[in-house]
mmCIF file of C-alpha atoms and ligand atoms in Angstrom:
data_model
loop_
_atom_site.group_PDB
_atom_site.id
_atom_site.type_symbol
_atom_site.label_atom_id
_atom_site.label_comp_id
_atom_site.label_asym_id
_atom_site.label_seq_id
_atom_site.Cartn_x
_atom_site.Cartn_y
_atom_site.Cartn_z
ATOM 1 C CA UNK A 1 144.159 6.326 -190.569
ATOM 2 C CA UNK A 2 145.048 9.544 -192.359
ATOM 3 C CA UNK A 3 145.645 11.985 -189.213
ATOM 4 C CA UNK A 4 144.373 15.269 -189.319
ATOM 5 C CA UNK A 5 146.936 17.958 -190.429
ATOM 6 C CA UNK A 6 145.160 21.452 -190.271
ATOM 7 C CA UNK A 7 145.594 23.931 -187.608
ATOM 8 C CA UNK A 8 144.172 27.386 -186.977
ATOM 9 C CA UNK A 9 146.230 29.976 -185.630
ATOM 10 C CA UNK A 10 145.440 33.772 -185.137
ATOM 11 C CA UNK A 11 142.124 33.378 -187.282
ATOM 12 C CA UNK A 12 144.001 31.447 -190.300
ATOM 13 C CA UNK A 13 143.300 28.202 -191.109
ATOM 14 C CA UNK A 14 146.372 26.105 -192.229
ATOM 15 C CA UNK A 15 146.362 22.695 -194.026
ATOM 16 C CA UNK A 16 148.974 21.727 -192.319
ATOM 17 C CA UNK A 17 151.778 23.843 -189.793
ATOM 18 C CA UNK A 18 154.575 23.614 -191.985
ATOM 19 C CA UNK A 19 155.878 27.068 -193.071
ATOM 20 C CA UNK A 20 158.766 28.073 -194.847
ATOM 21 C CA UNK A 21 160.789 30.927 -192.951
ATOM 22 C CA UNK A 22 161.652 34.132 -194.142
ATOM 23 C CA UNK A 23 165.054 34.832 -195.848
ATOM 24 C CA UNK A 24 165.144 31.436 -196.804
ATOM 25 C CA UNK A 25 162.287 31.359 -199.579
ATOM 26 C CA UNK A 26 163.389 34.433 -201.412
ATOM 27 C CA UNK A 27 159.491 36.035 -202.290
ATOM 28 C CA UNK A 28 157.856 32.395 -202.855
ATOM 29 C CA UNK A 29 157.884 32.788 -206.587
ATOM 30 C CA UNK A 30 161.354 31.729 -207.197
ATOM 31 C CA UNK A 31 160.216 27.927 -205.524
ATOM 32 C CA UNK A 32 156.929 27.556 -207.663
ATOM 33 C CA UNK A 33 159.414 25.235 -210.013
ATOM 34 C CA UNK A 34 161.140 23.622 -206.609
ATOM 35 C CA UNK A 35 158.761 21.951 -204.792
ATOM 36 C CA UNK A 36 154.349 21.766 -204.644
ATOM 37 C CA UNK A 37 153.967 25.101 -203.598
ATOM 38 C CA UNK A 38 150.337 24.302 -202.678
ATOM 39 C CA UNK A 39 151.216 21.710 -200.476
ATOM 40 C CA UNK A 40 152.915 23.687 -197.893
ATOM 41 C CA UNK A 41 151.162 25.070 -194.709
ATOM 42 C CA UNK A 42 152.476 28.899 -195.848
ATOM 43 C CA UNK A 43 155.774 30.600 -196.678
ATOM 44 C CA UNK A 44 156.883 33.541 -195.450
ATOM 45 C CA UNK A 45 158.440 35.966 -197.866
ATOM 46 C CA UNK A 46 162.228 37.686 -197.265
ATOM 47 C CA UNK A 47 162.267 40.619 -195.151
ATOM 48 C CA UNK A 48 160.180 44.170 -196.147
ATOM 49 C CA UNK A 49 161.272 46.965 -195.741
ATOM 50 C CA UNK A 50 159.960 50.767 -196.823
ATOM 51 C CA UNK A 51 162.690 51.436 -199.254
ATOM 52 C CA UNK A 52 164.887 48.718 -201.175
ATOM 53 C CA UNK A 53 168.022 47.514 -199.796
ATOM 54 C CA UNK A 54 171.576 46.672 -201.224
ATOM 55 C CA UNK A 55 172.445 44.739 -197.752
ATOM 56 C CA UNK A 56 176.074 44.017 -196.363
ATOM 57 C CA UNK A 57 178.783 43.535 -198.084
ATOM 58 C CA UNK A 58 180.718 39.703 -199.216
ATOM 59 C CA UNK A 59 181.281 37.351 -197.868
ATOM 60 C CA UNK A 60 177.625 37.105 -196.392
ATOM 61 C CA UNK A 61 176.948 33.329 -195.350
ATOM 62 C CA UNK A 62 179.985 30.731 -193.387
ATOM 63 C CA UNK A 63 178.884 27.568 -192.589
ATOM 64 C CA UNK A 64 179.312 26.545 -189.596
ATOM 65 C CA UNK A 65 179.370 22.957 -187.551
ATOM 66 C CA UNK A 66 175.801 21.987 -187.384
ATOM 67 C CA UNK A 67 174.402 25.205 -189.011
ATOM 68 C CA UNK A 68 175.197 28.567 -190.777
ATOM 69 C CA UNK A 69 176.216 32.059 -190.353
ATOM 70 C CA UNK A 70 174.704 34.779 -192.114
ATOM 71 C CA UNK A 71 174.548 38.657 -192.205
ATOM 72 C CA UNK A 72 172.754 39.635 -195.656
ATOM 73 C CA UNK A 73 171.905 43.077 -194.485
ATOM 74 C CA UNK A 74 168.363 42.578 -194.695
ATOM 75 C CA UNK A 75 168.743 42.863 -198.917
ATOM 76 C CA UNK A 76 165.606 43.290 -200.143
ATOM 77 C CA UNK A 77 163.623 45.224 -203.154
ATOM 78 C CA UNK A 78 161.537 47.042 -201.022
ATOM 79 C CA UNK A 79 157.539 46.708 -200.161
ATOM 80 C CA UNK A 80 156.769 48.372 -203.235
ATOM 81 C CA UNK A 81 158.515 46.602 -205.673
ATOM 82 C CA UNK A 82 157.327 43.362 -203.742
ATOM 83 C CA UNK A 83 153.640 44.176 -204.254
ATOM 84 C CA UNK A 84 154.265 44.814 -208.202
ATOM 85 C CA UNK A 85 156.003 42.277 -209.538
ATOM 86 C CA UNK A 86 156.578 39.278 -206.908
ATOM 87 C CA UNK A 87 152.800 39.215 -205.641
ATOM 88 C CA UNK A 88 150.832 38.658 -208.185
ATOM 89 C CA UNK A 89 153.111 35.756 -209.266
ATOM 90 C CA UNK A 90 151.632 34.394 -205.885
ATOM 91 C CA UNK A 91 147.937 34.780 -206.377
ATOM 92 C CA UNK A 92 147.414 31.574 -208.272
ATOM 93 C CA UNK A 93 147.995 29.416 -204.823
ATOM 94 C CA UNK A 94 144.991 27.594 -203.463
ATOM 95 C CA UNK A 95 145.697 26.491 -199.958
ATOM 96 C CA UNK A 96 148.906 27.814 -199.081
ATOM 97 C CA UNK A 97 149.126 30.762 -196.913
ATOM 98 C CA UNK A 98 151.135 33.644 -197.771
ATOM 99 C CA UNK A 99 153.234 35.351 -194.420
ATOM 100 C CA UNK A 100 154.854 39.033 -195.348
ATOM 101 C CA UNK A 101 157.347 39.791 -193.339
ATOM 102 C CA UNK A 102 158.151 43.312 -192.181
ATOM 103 C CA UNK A 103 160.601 45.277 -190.585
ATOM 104 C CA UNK A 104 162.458 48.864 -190.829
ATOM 105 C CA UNK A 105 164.790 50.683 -188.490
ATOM 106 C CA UNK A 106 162.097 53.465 -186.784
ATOM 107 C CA UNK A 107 158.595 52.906 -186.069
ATOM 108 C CA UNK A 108 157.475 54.973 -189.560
ATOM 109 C CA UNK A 109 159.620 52.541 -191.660
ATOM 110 C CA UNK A 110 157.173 49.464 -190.164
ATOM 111 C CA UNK A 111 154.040 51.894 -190.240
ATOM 112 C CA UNK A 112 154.808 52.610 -193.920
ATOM 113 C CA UNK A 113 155.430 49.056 -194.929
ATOM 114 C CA UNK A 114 152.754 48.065 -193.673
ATOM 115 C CA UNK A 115 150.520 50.764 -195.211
ATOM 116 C CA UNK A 116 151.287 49.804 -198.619
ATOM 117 C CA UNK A 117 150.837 46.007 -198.180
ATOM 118 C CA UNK A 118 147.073 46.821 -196.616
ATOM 119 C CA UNK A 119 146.035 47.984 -199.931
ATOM 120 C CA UNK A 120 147.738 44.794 -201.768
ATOM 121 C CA UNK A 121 145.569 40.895 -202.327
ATOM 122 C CA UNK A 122 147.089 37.702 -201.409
ATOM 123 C CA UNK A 123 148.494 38.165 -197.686
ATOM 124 C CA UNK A 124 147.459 36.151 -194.659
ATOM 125 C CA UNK A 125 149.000 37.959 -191.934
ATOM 126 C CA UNK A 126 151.913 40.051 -190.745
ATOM 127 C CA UNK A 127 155.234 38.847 -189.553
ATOM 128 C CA UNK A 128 157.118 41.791 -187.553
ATOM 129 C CA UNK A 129 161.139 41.459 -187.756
ATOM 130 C CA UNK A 130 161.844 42.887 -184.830
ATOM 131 C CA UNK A 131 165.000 42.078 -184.221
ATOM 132 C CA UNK A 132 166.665 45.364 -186.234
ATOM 133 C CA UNK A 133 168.091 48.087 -184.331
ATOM 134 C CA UNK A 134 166.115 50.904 -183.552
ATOM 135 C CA UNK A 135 168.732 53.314 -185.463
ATOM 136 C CA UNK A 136 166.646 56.755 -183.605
ATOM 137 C CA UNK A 137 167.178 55.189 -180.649
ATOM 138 C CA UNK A 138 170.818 54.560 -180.112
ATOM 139 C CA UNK A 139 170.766 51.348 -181.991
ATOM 140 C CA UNK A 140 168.978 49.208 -179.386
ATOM 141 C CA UNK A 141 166.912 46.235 -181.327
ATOM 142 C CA UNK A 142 163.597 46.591 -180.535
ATOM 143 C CA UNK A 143 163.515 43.014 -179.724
ATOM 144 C CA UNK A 144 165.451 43.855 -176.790
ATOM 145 C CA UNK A 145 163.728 46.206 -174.788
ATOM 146 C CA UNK A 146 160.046 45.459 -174.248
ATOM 147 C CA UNK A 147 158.881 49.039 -174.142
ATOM 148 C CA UNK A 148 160.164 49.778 -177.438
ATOM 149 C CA UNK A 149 158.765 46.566 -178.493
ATOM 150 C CA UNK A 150 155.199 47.090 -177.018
ATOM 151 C CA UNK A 151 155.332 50.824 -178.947
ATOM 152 C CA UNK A 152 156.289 49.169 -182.363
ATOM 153 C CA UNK A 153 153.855 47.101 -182.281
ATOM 154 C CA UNK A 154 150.805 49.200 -181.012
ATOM 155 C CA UNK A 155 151.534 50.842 -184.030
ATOM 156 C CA UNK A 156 151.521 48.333 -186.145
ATOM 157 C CA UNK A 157 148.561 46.417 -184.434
ATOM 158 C CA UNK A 158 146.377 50.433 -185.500
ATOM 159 C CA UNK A 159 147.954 50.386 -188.886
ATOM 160 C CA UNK A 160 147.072 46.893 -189.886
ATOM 161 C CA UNK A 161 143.635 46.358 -190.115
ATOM 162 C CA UNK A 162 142.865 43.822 -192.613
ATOM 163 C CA UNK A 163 145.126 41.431 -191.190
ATOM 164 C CA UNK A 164 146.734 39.468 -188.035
ATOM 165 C CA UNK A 165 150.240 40.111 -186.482
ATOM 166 C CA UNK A 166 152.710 37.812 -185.590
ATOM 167 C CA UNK A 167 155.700 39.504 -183.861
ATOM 168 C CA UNK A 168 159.140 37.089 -184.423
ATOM 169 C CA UNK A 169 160.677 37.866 -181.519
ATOM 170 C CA UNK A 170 165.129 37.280 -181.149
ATOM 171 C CA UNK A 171 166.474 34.889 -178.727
ATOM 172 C CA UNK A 172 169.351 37.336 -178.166
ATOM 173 C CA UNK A 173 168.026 38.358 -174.523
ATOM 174 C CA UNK A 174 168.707 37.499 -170.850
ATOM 175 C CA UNK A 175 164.527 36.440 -170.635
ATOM 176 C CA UNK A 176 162.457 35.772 -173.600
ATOM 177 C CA UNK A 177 158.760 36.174 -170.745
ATOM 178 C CA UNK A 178 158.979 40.138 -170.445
ATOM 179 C CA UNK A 179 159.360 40.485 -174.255
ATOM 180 C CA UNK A 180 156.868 37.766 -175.039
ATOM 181 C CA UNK A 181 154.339 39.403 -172.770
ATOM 182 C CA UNK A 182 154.684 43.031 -174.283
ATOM 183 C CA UNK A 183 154.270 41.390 -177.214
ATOM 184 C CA UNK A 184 150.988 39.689 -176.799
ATOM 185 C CA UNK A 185 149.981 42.690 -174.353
ATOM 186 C CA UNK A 186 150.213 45.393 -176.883
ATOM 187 C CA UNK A 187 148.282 43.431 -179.510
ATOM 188 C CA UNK A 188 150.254 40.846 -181.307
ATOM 189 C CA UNK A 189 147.929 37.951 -182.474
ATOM 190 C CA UNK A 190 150.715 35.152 -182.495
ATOM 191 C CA UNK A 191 154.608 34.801 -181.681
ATOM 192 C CA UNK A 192 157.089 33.382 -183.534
ATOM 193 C CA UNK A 193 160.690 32.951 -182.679
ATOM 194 C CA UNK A 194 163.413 32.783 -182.960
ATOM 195 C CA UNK A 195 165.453 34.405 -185.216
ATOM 196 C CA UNK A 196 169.479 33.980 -185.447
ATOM 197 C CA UNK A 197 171.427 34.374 -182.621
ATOM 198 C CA UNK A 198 174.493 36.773 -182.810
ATOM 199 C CA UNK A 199 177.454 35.012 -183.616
ATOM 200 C CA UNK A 200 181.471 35.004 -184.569
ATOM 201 C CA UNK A 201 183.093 33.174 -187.032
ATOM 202 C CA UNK A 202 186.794 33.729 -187.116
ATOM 203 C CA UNK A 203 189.836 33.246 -189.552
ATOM 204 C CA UNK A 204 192.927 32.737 -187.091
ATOM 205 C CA UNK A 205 195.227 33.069 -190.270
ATOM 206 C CA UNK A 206 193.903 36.186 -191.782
ATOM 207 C CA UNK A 207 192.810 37.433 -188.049
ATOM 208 C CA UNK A 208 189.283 38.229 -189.862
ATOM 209 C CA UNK A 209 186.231 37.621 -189.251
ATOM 210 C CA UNK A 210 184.818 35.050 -191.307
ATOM 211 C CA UNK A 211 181.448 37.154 -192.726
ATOM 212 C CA UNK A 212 182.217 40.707 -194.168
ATOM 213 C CA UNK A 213 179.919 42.768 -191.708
ATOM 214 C CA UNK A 214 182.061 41.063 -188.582
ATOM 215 C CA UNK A 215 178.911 39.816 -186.630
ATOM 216 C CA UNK A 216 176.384 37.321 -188.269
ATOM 217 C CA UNK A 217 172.705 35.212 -187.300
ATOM 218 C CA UNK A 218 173.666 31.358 -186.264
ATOM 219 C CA UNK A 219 171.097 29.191 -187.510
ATOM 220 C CA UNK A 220 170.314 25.527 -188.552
ATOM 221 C CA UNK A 221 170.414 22.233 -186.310
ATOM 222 C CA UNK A 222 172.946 23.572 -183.796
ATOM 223 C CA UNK A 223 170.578 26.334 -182.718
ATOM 224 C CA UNK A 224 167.850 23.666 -181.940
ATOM 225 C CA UNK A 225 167.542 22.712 -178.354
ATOM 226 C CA UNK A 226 167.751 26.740 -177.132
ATOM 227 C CA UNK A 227 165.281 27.199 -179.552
ATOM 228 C CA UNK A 228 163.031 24.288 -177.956
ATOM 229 C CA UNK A 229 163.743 26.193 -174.383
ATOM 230 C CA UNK A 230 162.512 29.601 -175.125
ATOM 231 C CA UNK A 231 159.548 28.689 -177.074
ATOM 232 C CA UNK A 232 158.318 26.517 -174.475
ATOM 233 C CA UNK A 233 159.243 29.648 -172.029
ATOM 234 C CA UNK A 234 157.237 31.670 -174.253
ATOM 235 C CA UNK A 235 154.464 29.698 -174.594
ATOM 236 C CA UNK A 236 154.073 29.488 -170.604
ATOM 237 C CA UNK A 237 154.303 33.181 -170.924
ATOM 238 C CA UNK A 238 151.106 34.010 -172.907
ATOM 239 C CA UNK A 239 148.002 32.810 -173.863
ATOM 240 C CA UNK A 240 148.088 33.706 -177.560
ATOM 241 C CA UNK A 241 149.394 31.159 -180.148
ATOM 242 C CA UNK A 242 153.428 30.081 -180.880
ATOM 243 C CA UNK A 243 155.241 29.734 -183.583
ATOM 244 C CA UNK A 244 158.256 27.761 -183.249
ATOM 245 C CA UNK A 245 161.953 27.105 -184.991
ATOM 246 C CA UNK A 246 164.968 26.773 -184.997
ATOM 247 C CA UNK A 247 166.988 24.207 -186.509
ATOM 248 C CA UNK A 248 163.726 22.255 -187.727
ATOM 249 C CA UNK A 249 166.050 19.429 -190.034
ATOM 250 C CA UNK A 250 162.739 16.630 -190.766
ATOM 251 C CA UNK A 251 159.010 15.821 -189.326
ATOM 252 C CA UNK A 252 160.254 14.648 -185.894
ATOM 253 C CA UNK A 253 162.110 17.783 -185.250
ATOM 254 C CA UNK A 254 158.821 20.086 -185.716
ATOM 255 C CA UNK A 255 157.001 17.476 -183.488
ATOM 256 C CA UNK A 256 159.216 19.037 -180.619
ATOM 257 C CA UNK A 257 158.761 22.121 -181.355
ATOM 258 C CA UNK A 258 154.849 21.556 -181.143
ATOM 259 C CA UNK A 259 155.163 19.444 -177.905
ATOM 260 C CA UNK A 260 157.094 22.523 -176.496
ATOM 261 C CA UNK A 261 154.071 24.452 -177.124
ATOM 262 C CA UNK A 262 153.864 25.955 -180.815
ATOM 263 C CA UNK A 263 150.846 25.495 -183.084
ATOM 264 C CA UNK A 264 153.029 25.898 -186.200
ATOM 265 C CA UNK A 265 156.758 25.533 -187.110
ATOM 266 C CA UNK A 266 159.080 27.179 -189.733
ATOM 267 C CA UNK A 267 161.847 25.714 -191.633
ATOM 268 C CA UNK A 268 164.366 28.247 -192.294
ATOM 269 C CA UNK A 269 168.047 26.635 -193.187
ATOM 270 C CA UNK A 270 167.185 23.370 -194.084
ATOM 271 C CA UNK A 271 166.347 24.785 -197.362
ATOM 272 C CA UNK A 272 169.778 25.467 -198.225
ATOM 273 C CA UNK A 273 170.506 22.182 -198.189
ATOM 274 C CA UNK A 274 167.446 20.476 -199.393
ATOM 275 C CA UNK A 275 165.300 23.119 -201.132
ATOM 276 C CA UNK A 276 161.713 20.794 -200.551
ATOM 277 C CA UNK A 277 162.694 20.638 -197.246
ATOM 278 C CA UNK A 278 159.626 22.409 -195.836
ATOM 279 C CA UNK A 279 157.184 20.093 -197.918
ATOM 280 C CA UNK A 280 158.960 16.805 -197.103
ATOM 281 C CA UNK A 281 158.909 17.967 -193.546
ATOM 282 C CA UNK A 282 154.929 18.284 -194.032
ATOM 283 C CA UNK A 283 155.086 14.635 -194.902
ATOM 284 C CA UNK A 284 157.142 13.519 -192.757
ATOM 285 C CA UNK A 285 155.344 15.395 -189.229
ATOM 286 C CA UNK A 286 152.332 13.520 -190.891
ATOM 287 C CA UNK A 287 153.761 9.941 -190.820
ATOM 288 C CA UNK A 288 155.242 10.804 -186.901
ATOM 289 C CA UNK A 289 151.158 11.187 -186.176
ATOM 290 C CA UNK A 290 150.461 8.536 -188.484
ATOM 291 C CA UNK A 291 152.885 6.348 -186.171
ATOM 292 C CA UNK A 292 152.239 7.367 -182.986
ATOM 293 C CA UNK A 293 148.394 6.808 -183.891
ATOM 294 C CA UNK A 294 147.973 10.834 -183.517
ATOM 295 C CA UNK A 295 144.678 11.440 -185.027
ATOM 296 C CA UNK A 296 144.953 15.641 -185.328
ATOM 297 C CA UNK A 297 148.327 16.940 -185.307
ATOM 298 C CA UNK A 298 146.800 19.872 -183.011
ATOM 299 C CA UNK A 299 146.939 17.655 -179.887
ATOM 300 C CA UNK A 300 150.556 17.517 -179.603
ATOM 301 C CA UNK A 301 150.784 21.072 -178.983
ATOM 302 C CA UNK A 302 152.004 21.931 -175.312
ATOM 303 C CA UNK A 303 151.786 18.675 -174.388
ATOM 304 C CA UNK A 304 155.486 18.387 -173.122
ATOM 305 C CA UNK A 305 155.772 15.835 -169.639
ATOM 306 C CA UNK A 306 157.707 18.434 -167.727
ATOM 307 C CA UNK A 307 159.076 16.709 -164.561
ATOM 308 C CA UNK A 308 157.538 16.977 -161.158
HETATM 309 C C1 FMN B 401 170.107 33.655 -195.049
HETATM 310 C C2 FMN B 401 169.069 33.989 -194.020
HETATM 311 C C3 FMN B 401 168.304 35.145 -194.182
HETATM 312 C C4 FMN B 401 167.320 35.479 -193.227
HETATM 313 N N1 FMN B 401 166.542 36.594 -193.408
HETATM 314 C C5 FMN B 401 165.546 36.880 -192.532
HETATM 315 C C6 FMN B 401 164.663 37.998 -192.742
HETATM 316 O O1 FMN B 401 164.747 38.720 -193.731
HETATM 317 N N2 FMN B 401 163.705 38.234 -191.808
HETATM 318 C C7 FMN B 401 163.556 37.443 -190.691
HETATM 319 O O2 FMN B 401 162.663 37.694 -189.879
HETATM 320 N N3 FMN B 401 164.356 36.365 -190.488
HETATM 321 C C8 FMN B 401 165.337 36.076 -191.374
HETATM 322 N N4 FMN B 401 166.141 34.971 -191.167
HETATM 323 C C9 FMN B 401 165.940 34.131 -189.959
HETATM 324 C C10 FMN B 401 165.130 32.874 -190.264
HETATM 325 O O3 FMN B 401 163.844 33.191 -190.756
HETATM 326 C C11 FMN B 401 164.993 31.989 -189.000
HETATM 327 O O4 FMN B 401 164.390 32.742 -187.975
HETATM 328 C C12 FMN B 401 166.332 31.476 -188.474
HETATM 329 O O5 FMN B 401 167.210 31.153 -189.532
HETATM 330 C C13 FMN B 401 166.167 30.252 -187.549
HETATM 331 O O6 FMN B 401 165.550 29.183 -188.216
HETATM 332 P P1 FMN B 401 166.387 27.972 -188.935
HETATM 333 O O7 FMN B 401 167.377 27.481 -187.921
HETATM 334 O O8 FMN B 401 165.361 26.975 -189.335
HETATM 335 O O9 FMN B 401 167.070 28.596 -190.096
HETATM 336 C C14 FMN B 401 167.125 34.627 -192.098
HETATM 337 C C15 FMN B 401 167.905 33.469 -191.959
HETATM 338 C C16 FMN B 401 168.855 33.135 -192.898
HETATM 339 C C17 FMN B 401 169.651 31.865 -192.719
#
């Protein structure tokens, strides 16, 4: 029995809830000659912001036991340059779903990324990067404090009105609920964290850190079970829909993430490793149902045995 793959989530309908995460699928393009493009559940494209960015300075990326760290700077060409040359390179895809995602460092940077990508074809919903520092507010992410977070995206929520939001929230707080629940209450259609957590690598020869800005994001396998425990948290939290990962390595790892609660899963790192990661994960989550005689890969969603 083939089991049944598709899931809807925020008003989209995906084949399947396998989705590429953003910095780690450049702007989608670049894979068409990597893997069957069509075959995935969506991608979501690097990082947006208003005006193009050079990003941090060398070395970026130090790989770490069971993962990586990185601190590009948020390098991108800017929203503009994204819609002219990278999008319509992405209007040929049939079933895939295409995720921009957005972020700036003031409210007006989000508002005026997401202005220009209204007017653009080809998008299936908004991903907000929240986890930047608000740099006209001291430098606080807006990820971290749930009123700035509720503010950013009430604006974005009136500014976007073609299209769904899903706000990726950063698992660098005490309590992921508060920031969940701003998050849904001030209009976000979906969730989906997390994003890196803040981490050191260090050089006790040189006395350096390891990555050029000092700081960088841990990510890949060894970020996996806190990533499990705060979308399940998150998913108590709210009533809209999850997106989960972290560390998602093959098709049994995104089968926890959906147990825990999410209706879809990204693949970020593994596709440094194994660039078709995110469609052989697609095939592999669909022999898991095939296996466990799981006839719509929507019913394992929150259905984690939680001890009494
Ligand atoms: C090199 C690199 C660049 C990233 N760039 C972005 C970005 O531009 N926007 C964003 O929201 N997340 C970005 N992320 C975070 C990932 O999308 C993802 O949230 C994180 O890596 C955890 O998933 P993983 O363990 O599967 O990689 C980046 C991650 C990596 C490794």
């Amino acid at each position: 029995m083939k089991p049944q793959m598709e899931v809807s989530l925020a008003g989209i309908t995906l084949q399947n809830p396998v989705i590429a995460a953003s910095g780690t699928f450049a702007y989608g393009v670049e894979f068409a000659s990597v893997l069957e493009m069509d075959s995935l559940g969506g991608f979501v494209v690097k990082g947006l912001s208003a005006k193009p960015m050079d990003g941090n300075k060398p070395p970026r990326i130090w790989e770490a036991h069971g993962g990586m760290i990185n601190s590009i700077g948020l390098q991108n060409i800017g929203v503009r340059e994204f819609v002219r040359t990278k999008l319509p390179g992405l209007q040929w895809l049939k079933k895939a779903k295409v995720f921009a995602n957005v972020f700036g460092f003031a409210m007006e940077d989000y508002e005026e990324v997401i202005a220009v990508l209204e007017d653009a074809e080809g998008i299936a919903a908004y991903e907000l990067n929240v986890s930047c520092p608000n740099t006209k507010h001291g430098g606080i992410a807006f990820s971290s404090d749930p009123k700035m977070l509720s503010e950013v995206v009430e604006l974005c929520r009136k500014r976007a009105k073609r299209r769904p939001i899903i706000v990726k929230l950063s698992p660098n707080v005490a309590r992921i609920e508060p920031l969940a629940k701003a998050a849904e209450e001030a209009g976000a259609d979906a969730l989906s964290l997390v994003n890196t957590f803040v981490s050191l690598a260090v050089d006790a020869r040189t006395r350096k850190p390891r990555i050029g800005a000092g700081f960088g994001g841990l990510s890949g396998p060894a970020i996996k079970p806190i990533a499990l425990r705060l979308v399940y948290e998150a998913w108590k939290a709210v009533k809209i829909p999850v997106i989960g990962l972290g560390g998602i390595a093959n098709g049994e790892d995104a089968a926890e993430f959906l147990v825990a609660g999410a209706t879809a899963v990204e693949v970020g790192t593994a596709s440094f490793w194994d660039p078709q990661a995110t469609s052989r994960i697609a095939s592999e989550l669909a022999a898991f149902c095939r296996a466990e005689k799981i006839g719509a890969v929507r019913e394992l969603t929150g259905t984690l045995r939680w001890p009494s």
